[in-house]
């Protein structure tokens, strides 16, 4: 009985040792936000604490698309999943490179690591976002020319097609005066335009610097930021200073030599007559 208890304890210790031998399984997407038709590297890091590796698997959702098994030959396998294009030459036991990524791959990816004996398993999941950026910066159009107190500034900012649509905001003299979450106004293939309209009554506050600078900022997540700038015609433009008094001390009279001689001769004639 004592011997059986000892054997049981021995196996329990082995189990906990093996079960705890796999730690810190982490999946890294480089990058997490991927431009359409670009590539992404999925890196799976882990600490096996000396245990033998059994297999490393990569999943898109619930579908396995790549497996590395060191005990098999060949040690890599690629499984067909729609939209998945594996660069096998640059993939290994710790990473998979995906090429020509399209929108359908937006979603969850999982790395699963299993060690030998009792098959201790750990996994991690990350979310990929596939985007298409605008091909050109945003543009601004305004409704009138000269602006003054009491008038309304009418402006429109448009950002070319993107997915997701760009977030837009207006700044007047470096101060935000209007902003919006993406509002798609028309669709172009798989992407959408964004549009923001500004109707701003102008007051003396807006002319504190005499000039009006209107800026539209277009942003997509943390990977895209472009601006359009426009200087508006203002009735409150600074007026150049005018000379208010004549500076006599600064005035100089310059006589031509021939004129000086004429004046001198005339003076001598008057003196001689006297």
PDB file of C-alpha atoms in Angstrom:
ATOM      1  CA  UNK A   1       0.000   0.000   0.000  1.00  0.00           C
ATOM      2  CA  UNK A   2       2.808   2.364   0.932  1.00  0.00           C
ATOM      3  CA  UNK A   3       4.629   1.488  -2.300  1.00  0.00           C
ATOM      4  CA  UNK A   4       1.524   2.189  -4.396  1.00  0.00           C
ATOM      5  CA  UNK A   5       1.100   5.549  -2.660  1.00  0.00           C
ATOM      6  CA  UNK A   6       4.722   6.416  -3.412  1.00  0.00           C
ATOM      7  CA  UNK A   7       4.317   5.530  -7.091  1.00  0.00           C
ATOM      8  CA  UNK A   8       1.154   7.627  -7.276  1.00  0.00           C
ATOM      9  CA  UNK A   9       2.898  10.631  -5.735  1.00  0.00           C
ATOM     10  CA  UNK A  10       5.764  10.170  -8.171  1.00  0.00           C
ATOM     11  CA  UNK A  11       3.427  10.309 -11.161  1.00  0.00           C
ATOM     12  CA  UNK A  12       1.589  13.314  -9.707  1.00  0.00           C
ATOM     13  CA  UNK A  13       4.898  15.187  -9.384  1.00  0.00           C
ATOM     14  CA  UNK A  14       5.841  14.263 -12.941  1.00  0.00           C
ATOM     15  CA  UNK A  15       2.460  15.488 -14.169  1.00  0.00           C
ATOM     16  CA  UNK A  16       2.747  18.871 -12.476  1.00  0.00           C
ATOM     17  CA  UNK A  17       6.326  19.228 -13.659  1.00  0.00           C
ATOM     18  CA  UNK A  18       5.362  18.554 -17.260  1.00  0.00           C
ATOM     19  CA  UNK A  19       2.156  20.570 -17.030  1.00  0.00           C
ATOM     20  CA  UNK A  20       4.113  23.563 -15.810  1.00  0.00           C
ATOM     21  CA  UNK A  21       6.958  23.071 -18.273  1.00  0.00           C
ATOM     22  CA  UNK A  22       5.229  25.116 -20.995  1.00  0.00           C
ATOM     23  CA  UNK A  23       4.916  28.793 -20.132  1.00  0.00           C
ATOM     24  CA  UNK A  24       4.423  32.197 -21.673  1.00  0.00           C
ATOM     25  CA  UNK A  25       2.993  31.198 -25.043  1.00  0.00           C
ATOM     26  CA  UNK A  26       2.651  34.510 -26.895  1.00  0.00           C
ATOM     27  CA  UNK A  27       1.521  35.278 -30.428  1.00  0.00           C
ATOM     28  CA  UNK A  28       2.846  38.463 -32.045  1.00  0.00           C
ATOM     29  CA  UNK A  29       1.412  39.819 -35.302  1.00  0.00           C
ATOM     30  CA  UNK A  30       3.882  41.998 -37.182  1.00  0.00           C
ATOM     31  CA  UNK A  31       2.028  44.167 -37.964  1.00  0.00           C
ATOM     32  CA  UNK A  32      -1.397  43.790 -36.330  1.00  0.00           C
ATOM     33  CA  UNK A  33      -2.871  46.313 -38.783  1.00  0.00           C
ATOM     34  CA  UNK A  34      -1.970  45.110 -42.284  1.00  0.00           C
ATOM     35  CA  UNK A  35      -2.337  47.004 -45.536  1.00  0.00           C
ATOM     36  CA  UNK A  36      -4.222  45.099 -48.189  1.00  0.00           C
ATOM     37  CA  UNK A  37      -2.000  42.912 -50.424  1.00  0.00           C
ATOM     38  CA  UNK A  38       0.949  43.285 -48.011  1.00  0.00           C
ATOM     39  CA  UNK A  39       2.451  40.546 -45.836  1.00  0.00           C
ATOM     40  CA  UNK A  40       2.362  39.773 -42.117  1.00  0.00           C
ATOM     41  CA  UNK A  41       4.635  37.691 -39.888  1.00  0.00           C
ATOM     42  CA  UNK A  42       3.029  35.640 -37.101  1.00  0.00           C
ATOM     43  CA  UNK A  43       5.594  34.950 -34.365  1.00  0.00           C
ATOM     44  CA  UNK A  44       4.874  32.362 -31.679  1.00  0.00           C
ATOM     45  CA  UNK A  45       7.161  32.574 -28.650  1.00  0.00           C
ATOM     46  CA  UNK A  46       7.116  30.218 -25.661  1.00  0.00           C
ATOM     47  CA  UNK A  47       9.164  28.873 -22.777  1.00  0.00           C
ATOM     48  CA  UNK A  48       9.246  25.052 -22.748  1.00  0.00           C
ATOM     49  CA  UNK A  49      11.682  24.916 -19.793  1.00  0.00           C
ATOM     50  CA  UNK A  50      13.616  22.060 -21.353  1.00  0.00           C
ATOM     51  CA  UNK A  51      10.676  19.898 -22.422  1.00  0.00           C
ATOM     52  CA  UNK A  52      10.727  18.400 -25.916  1.00  0.00           C
ATOM     53  CA  UNK A  53       8.546  20.135 -28.469  1.00  0.00           C
ATOM     54  CA  UNK A  54       5.791  18.010 -29.966  1.00  0.00           C
ATOM     55  CA  UNK A  55       4.078  20.412 -32.328  1.00  0.00           C
ATOM     56  CA  UNK A  56       3.302  24.074 -33.100  1.00  0.00           C
ATOM     57  CA  UNK A  57       0.037  24.889 -34.863  1.00  0.00           C
ATOM     58  CA  UNK A  58      -1.370  28.103 -36.328  1.00  0.00           C
ATOM     59  CA  UNK A  59      -5.099  28.741 -36.797  1.00  0.00           C
ATOM     60  CA  UNK A  60      -7.271  31.323 -38.539  1.00  0.00           C
ATOM     61  CA  UNK A  61     -10.416  31.192 -36.436  1.00  0.00           C
ATOM     62  CA  UNK A  62     -10.991  27.444 -35.924  1.00  0.00           C
ATOM     63  CA  UNK A  63      -9.191  26.400 -39.102  1.00  0.00           C
ATOM     64  CA  UNK A  64      -5.617  25.119 -38.867  1.00  0.00           C
ATOM     65  CA  UNK A  65      -3.441  26.319 -41.742  1.00  0.00           C
ATOM     66  CA  UNK A  66       0.149  25.592 -40.619  1.00  0.00           C
ATOM     67  CA  UNK A  67       1.807  22.938 -38.459  1.00  0.00           C
ATOM     68  CA  UNK A  68       5.394  22.298 -37.402  1.00  0.00           C
ATOM     69  CA  UNK A  69       6.252  18.836 -36.026  1.00  0.00           C
ATOM     70  CA  UNK A  70       9.998  18.311 -35.420  1.00  0.00           C
ATOM     71  CA  UNK A  71       9.690  14.496 -35.269  1.00  0.00           C
ATOM     72  CA  UNK A  72       8.190  14.237 -38.762  1.00  0.00           C
ATOM     73  CA  UNK A  73       9.712  14.581 -42.223  1.00  0.00           C
ATOM     74  CA  UNK A  74       9.000  16.986 -43.697  1.00  0.00           C
ATOM     75  CA  UNK A  75       8.474  18.785 -40.435  1.00  0.00           C
ATOM     76  CA  UNK A  76       6.139  21.456 -41.870  1.00  0.00           C
ATOM     77  CA  UNK A  77       2.623  21.086 -43.251  1.00  0.00           C
ATOM     78  CA  UNK A  78       0.365  23.684 -44.880  1.00  0.00           C
ATOM     79  CA  UNK A  79      -3.405  23.138 -44.917  1.00  0.00           C
ATOM     80  CA  UNK A  80      -5.630  24.863 -47.497  1.00  0.00           C
ATOM     81  CA  UNK A  81      -7.678  27.699 -46.008  1.00  0.00           C
ATOM     82  CA  UNK A  82      -9.339  30.311 -48.268  1.00  0.00           C
ATOM     83  CA  UNK A  83      -7.289  33.524 -48.410  1.00  0.00           C
ATOM     84  CA  UNK A  84      -4.233  32.046 -46.649  1.00  0.00           C
ATOM     85  CA  UNK A  85      -0.976  32.220 -48.642  1.00  0.00           C
ATOM     86  CA  UNK A  86       1.940  30.836 -46.606  1.00  0.00           C
ATOM     87  CA  UNK A  87       5.512  31.782 -47.502  1.00  0.00           C
ATOM     88  CA  UNK A  88       6.919  28.364 -46.641  1.00  0.00           C
ATOM     89  CA  UNK A  89      10.543  29.385 -47.248  1.00  0.00           C
ATOM     90  CA  UNK A  90      10.368  31.995 -44.481  1.00  0.00           C
ATOM     91  CA  UNK A  91       8.262  29.976 -42.029  1.00  0.00           C
ATOM     92  CA  UNK A  92       9.617  27.819 -39.201  1.00  0.00           C
ATOM     93  CA  UNK A  93       8.863  26.373 -35.765  1.00  0.00           C
ATOM     94  CA  UNK A  94       8.333  29.851 -34.323  1.00  0.00           C
ATOM     95  CA  UNK A  95       6.864  31.907 -37.141  1.00  0.00           C
ATOM     96  CA  UNK A  96       4.645  31.892 -40.227  1.00  0.00           C
ATOM     97  CA  UNK A  97       4.783  34.513 -42.981  1.00  0.00           C
ATOM     98  CA  UNK A  98       1.538  35.251 -44.821  1.00  0.00           C
ATOM     99  CA  UNK A  99       1.640  36.965 -48.224  1.00  0.00           C
ATOM    100  CA  UNK A 100      -0.845  38.920 -50.324  1.00  0.00           C
ATOM    101  CA  UNK A 101      -3.276  39.446 -47.445  1.00  0.00           C
ATOM    102  CA  UNK A 102      -6.847  40.470 -48.281  1.00  0.00           C
ATOM    103  CA  UNK A 103      -9.813  41.739 -46.263  1.00  0.00           C
ATOM    104  CA  UNK A 104     -11.179  38.251 -45.556  1.00  0.00           C
ATOM    105  CA  UNK A 105      -8.263  37.561 -43.187  1.00  0.00           C
ATOM    106  CA  UNK A 106      -9.349  40.245 -40.719  1.00  0.00           C
ATOM    107  CA  UNK A 107     -10.097  38.389 -37.484  1.00  0.00           C
ATOM    108  CA  UNK A 108      -8.538  36.088 -34.893  1.00  0.00           C
ATOM    109  CA  UNK A 109      -5.316  34.107 -35.310  1.00  0.00           C
ATOM    110  CA  UNK A 110      -4.136  31.529 -32.763  1.00  0.00           C
ATOM    111  CA  UNK A 111      -0.813  29.879 -31.995  1.00  0.00           C
ATOM    112  CA  UNK A 112      -0.973  26.524 -30.152  1.00  0.00           C
ATOM    113  CA  UNK A 113       2.162  24.879 -28.706  1.00  0.00           C
ATOM    114  CA  UNK A 114       2.281  21.291 -27.405  1.00  0.00           C
ATOM    115  CA  UNK A 115       5.199  19.549 -25.677  1.00  0.00           C
ATOM    116  CA  UNK A 116       5.958  15.804 -25.553  1.00  0.00           C
ATOM    117  CA  UNK A 117       4.660  13.516 -22.792  1.00  0.00           C
ATOM    118  CA  UNK A 118       1.242  14.255 -21.357  1.00  0.00           C
ATOM    119  CA  UNK A 119       0.926  16.769 -24.203  1.00  0.00           C
ATOM    120  CA  UNK A 120       1.084  19.980 -22.207  1.00  0.00           C
ATOM    121  CA  UNK A 121      -0.538  22.660 -24.377  1.00  0.00           C
ATOM    122  CA  UNK A 122      -0.563  26.444 -24.342  1.00  0.00           C
ATOM    123  CA  UNK A 123      -2.037  28.950 -26.769  1.00  0.00           C
ATOM    124  CA  UNK A 124      -2.488  32.649 -27.482  1.00  0.00           C
ATOM    125  CA  UNK A 125      -4.832  34.567 -29.795  1.00  0.00           C
ATOM    126  CA  UNK A 126      -4.470  37.954 -31.484  1.00  0.00           C
ATOM    127  CA  UNK A 127      -6.683  39.922 -33.879  1.00  0.00           C
ATOM    128  CA  UNK A 128      -5.534  41.027 -37.327  1.00  0.00           C
ATOM    129  CA  UNK A 129      -7.074  44.048 -39.053  1.00  0.00           C
ATOM    130  CA  UNK A 130      -6.681  44.437 -42.824  1.00  0.00           C
ATOM    131  CA  UNK A 131      -7.025  47.973 -44.210  1.00  0.00           C
ATOM    132  CA  UNK A 132      -6.810  49.815 -47.508  1.00  0.00           C
ATOM    133  CA  UNK A 133      -5.454  53.366 -47.228  1.00  0.00           C
ATOM    134  CA  UNK A 134      -6.516  56.334 -49.383  1.00  0.00           C
ATOM    135  CA  UNK A 135      -4.374  56.840 -52.459  1.00  0.00           C
ATOM    136  CA  UNK A 136      -4.462  60.650 -52.071  1.00  0.00           C
ATOM    137  CA  UNK A 137      -4.658  63.171 -49.191  1.00  0.00           C
ATOM    138  CA  UNK A 138      -8.007  64.766 -48.265  1.00  0.00           C
ATOM    139  CA  UNK A 139      -9.283  67.849 -50.106  1.00  0.00           C
ATOM    140  CA  UNK A 140     -11.060  70.999 -48.860  1.00  0.00           C
ATOM    141  CA  UNK A 141     -13.618  73.125 -50.700  1.00  0.00           C
ATOM    142  CA  UNK A 142     -15.208  76.356 -49.378  1.00  0.00           C
ATOM    143  CA  UNK A 143     -18.422  78.134 -50.302  1.00  0.00           C
ATOM    144  CA  UNK A 144     -17.394  81.805 -50.463  1.00  0.00           C
ATOM    145  CA  UNK A 145     -14.459  84.175 -50.705  1.00  0.00           C
ATOM    146  CA  UNK A 146     -13.958  87.124 -48.318  1.00  0.00           C
ATOM    147  CA  UNK A 147     -15.009  86.350 -44.733  1.00  0.00           C
ATOM    148  CA  UNK A 148     -15.930  88.662 -41.860  1.00  0.00           C
ATOM    149  CA  UNK A 149     -17.763  88.792 -38.533  1.00  0.00           C
ATOM    150  CA  UNK A 150     -21.322  87.478 -38.703  1.00  0.00           C
ATOM    151  CA  UNK A 151     -20.801  85.454 -41.862  1.00  0.00           C
ATOM    152  CA  UNK A 152     -20.918  81.652 -41.948  1.00  0.00           C
ATOM    153  CA  UNK A 153     -17.975  79.598 -43.118  1.00  0.00           C
ATOM    154  CA  UNK A 154     -19.218  76.770 -45.341  1.00  0.00           C
ATOM    155  CA  UNK A 155     -16.607  74.095 -46.062  1.00  0.00           C
ATOM    156  CA  UNK A 156     -16.419  70.468 -47.078  1.00  0.00           C
ATOM    157  CA  UNK A 157     -13.637  67.920 -46.570  1.00  0.00           C
ATOM    158  CA  UNK A 158     -13.479  64.690 -48.552  1.00  0.00           C
ATOM    159  CA  UNK A 159     -11.120  61.750 -48.153  1.00  0.00           C
ATOM    160  CA  UNK A 160     -10.676  59.289 -51.061  1.00  0.00           C
ATOM    161  CA  UNK A 161     -11.892  55.684 -50.779  1.00  0.00           C
ATOM    162  CA  UNK A 162     -10.462  53.616 -47.933  1.00  0.00           C
ATOM    163  CA  UNK A 163     -11.401  50.703 -45.711  1.00  0.00           C
ATOM    164  CA  UNK A 164     -12.303  51.482 -43.032  1.00  0.00           C
ATOM    165  CA  UNK A 165     -13.458  55.008 -43.979  1.00  0.00           C
ATOM    166  CA  UNK A 166     -11.220  57.779 -42.640  1.00  0.00           C
ATOM    167  CA  UNK A 167     -12.123  59.785 -39.542  1.00  0.00           C
ATOM    168  CA  UNK A 168     -12.186  63.510 -40.388  1.00  0.00           C
ATOM    169  CA  UNK A 169     -11.904  66.711 -38.367  1.00  0.00           C
ATOM    170  CA  UNK A 170     -11.666  70.441 -39.127  1.00  0.00           C
ATOM    171  CA  UNK A 171      -9.273  72.819 -37.373  1.00  0.00           C
ATOM    172  CA  UNK A 172      -9.539  76.605 -37.709  1.00  0.00           C
ATOM    173  CA  UNK A 173      -6.397  78.423 -36.587  1.00  0.00           C
ATOM    174  CA  UNK A 174      -5.212  75.208 -34.858  1.00  0.00           C
ATOM    175  CA  UNK A 175      -8.456  74.754 -32.897  1.00  0.00           C
ATOM    176  CA  UNK A 176     -10.851  71.862 -33.568  1.00  0.00           C
ATOM    177  CA  UNK A 177     -14.193  73.218 -34.804  1.00  0.00           C
ATOM    178  CA  UNK A 178     -15.797  70.043 -36.184  1.00  0.00           C
ATOM    179  CA  UNK A 179     -15.122  66.341 -36.179  1.00  0.00           C
ATOM    180  CA  UNK A 180     -16.897  63.144 -37.061  1.00  0.00           C
ATOM    181  CA  UNK A 181     -16.559  59.419 -36.933  1.00  0.00           C
ATOM    182  CA  UNK A 182     -16.284  57.809 -40.363  1.00  0.00           C
ATOM    183  CA  UNK A 183     -19.375  58.622 -42.430  1.00  0.00           C
ATOM    184  CA  UNK A 184     -19.201  56.716 -45.729  1.00  0.00           C
ATOM    185  CA  UNK A 185     -20.870  58.733 -48.477  1.00  0.00           C
ATOM    186  CA  UNK A 186     -20.228  56.501 -51.465  1.00  0.00           C
ATOM    187  CA  UNK A 187     -18.684  53.133 -52.161  1.00  0.00           C
ATOM    188  CA  UNK A 188     -15.859  52.427 -54.579  1.00  0.00           C
ATOM    189  CA  UNK A 189     -15.251  48.698 -55.010  1.00  0.00           C
ATOM    190  CA  UNK A 190     -14.351  47.466 -51.493  1.00  0.00           C
ATOM    191  CA  UNK A 191     -13.592  50.943 -50.114  1.00  0.00           C
ATOM    192  CA  UNK A 192     -15.620  54.027 -49.182  1.00  0.00           C
ATOM    193  CA  UNK A 193     -15.279  57.811 -49.348  1.00  0.00           C
ATOM    194  CA  UNK A 194     -15.520  59.908 -46.173  1.00  0.00           C
ATOM    195  CA  UNK A 195     -17.077  63.367 -46.055  1.00  0.00           C
ATOM    196  CA  UNK A 196     -17.327  66.118 -43.416  1.00  0.00           C
ATOM    197  CA  UNK A 197     -19.359  69.333 -43.773  1.00  0.00           C
ATOM    198  CA  UNK A 198     -18.595  72.481 -41.752  1.00  0.00           C
ATOM    199  CA  UNK A 199     -21.106  75.307 -41.193  1.00  0.00           C
ATOM    200  CA  UNK A 200     -19.464  77.679 -38.723  1.00  0.00           C
ATOM    201  CA  UNK A 201     -20.821  81.156 -37.832  1.00  0.00           C
ATOM    202  CA  UNK A 202     -17.785  83.417 -37.509  1.00  0.00           C
ATOM    203  CA  UNK A 203     -17.271  85.757 -34.563  1.00  0.00           C
ATOM    204  CA  UNK A 204     -14.576  88.152 -33.435  1.00  0.00           C
ATOM    205  CA  UNK A 205     -12.943  85.258 -31.596  1.00  0.00           C
ATOM    206  CA  UNK A 206     -12.113  83.503 -34.857  1.00  0.00           C
ATOM    207  CA  UNK A 207     -10.281  86.584 -36.149  1.00  0.00           C
ATOM    208  CA  UNK A 208      -8.054  87.007 -33.090  1.00  0.00           C
ATOM    209  CA  UNK A 209      -4.989  86.610 -35.295  1.00  0.00           C
ATOM    210  CA  UNK A 210      -6.416  88.433 -38.258  1.00  0.00           C
ATOM    211  CA  UNK A 211      -6.000  85.432 -40.539  1.00  0.00           C
ATOM    212  CA  UNK A 212      -7.987  82.247 -41.033  1.00  0.00           C
ATOM    213  CA  UNK A 213      -6.220  78.927 -41.646  1.00  0.00           C
ATOM    214  CA  UNK A 214      -8.505  75.945 -42.219  1.00  0.00           C
ATOM    215  CA  UNK A 215      -7.111  72.415 -41.879  1.00  0.00           C
ATOM    216  CA  UNK A 216      -8.773  69.054 -42.470  1.00  0.00           C
ATOM    217  CA  UNK A 217      -7.189  65.992 -40.839  1.00  0.00           C
ATOM    218  CA  UNK A 218      -7.917  62.467 -42.099  1.00  0.00           C
ATOM    219  CA  UNK A 219      -6.972  59.510 -39.857  1.00  0.00           C
ATOM    220  CA  UNK A 220      -7.316  55.730 -39.999  1.00  0.00           C
ATOM    221  CA  UNK A 221      -6.545  53.841 -36.788  1.00  0.00           C
ATOM    222  CA  UNK A 222      -2.903  54.497 -35.823  1.00  0.00           C
ATOM    223  CA  UNK A 223      -1.301  53.960 -39.226  1.00  0.00           C
ATOM    224  CA  UNK A 224      -2.558  56.823 -41.404  1.00  0.00           C
ATOM    225  CA  UNK A 225      -2.726  60.597 -40.992  1.00  0.00           C
ATOM    226  CA  UNK A 226      -2.891  63.159 -43.799  1.00  0.00           C
ATOM    227  CA  UNK A 227      -3.909  66.835 -43.808  1.00  0.00           C
ATOM    228  CA  UNK A 228      -5.231  69.419 -46.243  1.00  0.00           C
ATOM    229  CA  UNK A 229      -4.579  73.110 -45.536  1.00  0.00           C
ATOM    230  CA  UNK A 230      -6.279  76.225 -46.887  1.00  0.00           C
ATOM    231  CA  UNK A 231      -5.709  79.921 -46.160  1.00  0.00           C
ATOM    232  CA  UNK A 232      -9.013  81.795 -46.325  1.00  0.00           C
ATOM    233  CA  UNK A 233      -9.497  85.377 -47.515  1.00  0.00           C
ATOM    234  CA  UNK A 234     -10.403  87.513 -44.525  1.00  0.00           C
ATOM    235  CA  UNK A 235     -11.626  91.098 -44.187  1.00  0.00           C
ATOM    236  CA  UNK A 236      -9.644  91.173 -40.960  1.00  0.00           C
ATOM    237  CA  UNK A 237      -6.206  90.687 -42.478  1.00  0.00           C
ATOM    238  CA  UNK A 238      -3.531  92.708 -40.605  1.00  0.00           C
ATOM    239  CA  UNK A 239      -3.052  96.185 -42.235  1.00  0.00           C
ATOM    240  CA  UNK A 240       0.569  97.306 -42.769  1.00  0.00           C
ATOM    241  CA  UNK A 241       1.597 100.253 -40.555  1.00  0.00           C
ATOM    242  CA  UNK A 242       1.496 103.714 -42.181  1.00  0.00           C
ATOM    243  CA  UNK A 243       3.859 106.640 -41.609  1.00  0.00           C
ATOM    244  CA  UNK A 244       1.915 109.063 -39.393  1.00  0.00           C
ATOM    245  CA  UNK A 245       4.475 111.883 -39.079  1.00  0.00           C
ATOM    246  CA  UNK A 246       7.382 113.133 -41.131  1.00  0.00           C
ATOM    247  CA  UNK A 247      10.741 112.476 -39.588  1.00  0.00           C
ATOM    248  CA  UNK A 248      12.507 115.730 -40.402  1.00  0.00           C
ATOM    249  CA  UNK A 249      15.797 114.576 -39.015  1.00  0.00           C
ATOM    250  CA  UNK A 250      15.844 111.712 -41.457  1.00  0.00           C
ATOM    251  CA  UNK A 251      15.181 113.936 -44.501  1.00  0.00           C
ATOM    252  CA  UNK A 252      18.106 114.848 -46.735  1.00  0.00           C
ATOM    253  CA  UNK A 253      18.242 117.394 -49.588  1.00  0.00           C
ATOM    254  CA  UNK A 254      20.531 116.473 -52.416  1.00  0.00           C
ATOM    255  CA  UNK A 255      21.474 119.093 -55.058  1.00  0.00           C
ATOM    256  CA  UNK A 256      22.898 118.315 -58.437  1.00  0.00           C
ATOM    257  CA  UNK A 257      26.397 119.917 -58.926  1.00  0.00           C
ATOM    258  CA  UNK A 258      25.223 122.053 -61.881  1.00  0.00           C
ATOM    259  CA  UNK A 259      22.283 123.374 -59.881  1.00  0.00           C
ATOM    260  CA  UNK A 260      24.605 124.218 -56.996  1.00  0.00           C
ATOM    261  CA  UNK A 261      26.887 126.234 -59.335  1.00  0.00           C
ATOM    262  CA  UNK A 262      23.942 128.185 -60.735  1.00  0.00           C
ATOM    263  CA  UNK A 263      22.739 129.142 -57.263  1.00  0.00           C
ATOM    264  CA  UNK A 264      26.241 130.238 -56.223  1.00  0.00           C
ATOM    265  CA  UNK A 265      26.742 132.459 -59.310  1.00  0.00           C
ATOM    266  CA  UNK A 266      23.352 134.101 -58.825  1.00  0.00           C
ATOM    267  CA  UNK A 267      24.251 134.906 -55.236  1.00  0.00           C
ATOM    268  CA  UNK A 268      27.604 136.488 -56.278  1.00  0.00           C
ATOM    269  CA  UNK A 269      25.932 138.682 -58.920  1.00  0.00           C
ATOM    270  CA  UNK A 270      23.542 140.092 -56.342  1.00  0.00           C
ATOM    271  CA  UNK A 271      26.416 140.864 -53.963  1.00  0.00           C
ATOM    272  CA  UNK A 272      28.536 142.593 -56.661  1.00  0.00           C
ATOM    273  CA  UNK A 273      25.650 144.839 -57.766  1.00  0.00           C
ATOM    274  CA  UNK A 274      25.306 146.135 -54.266  1.00  0.00           C
TER     275      UNK A 274
END
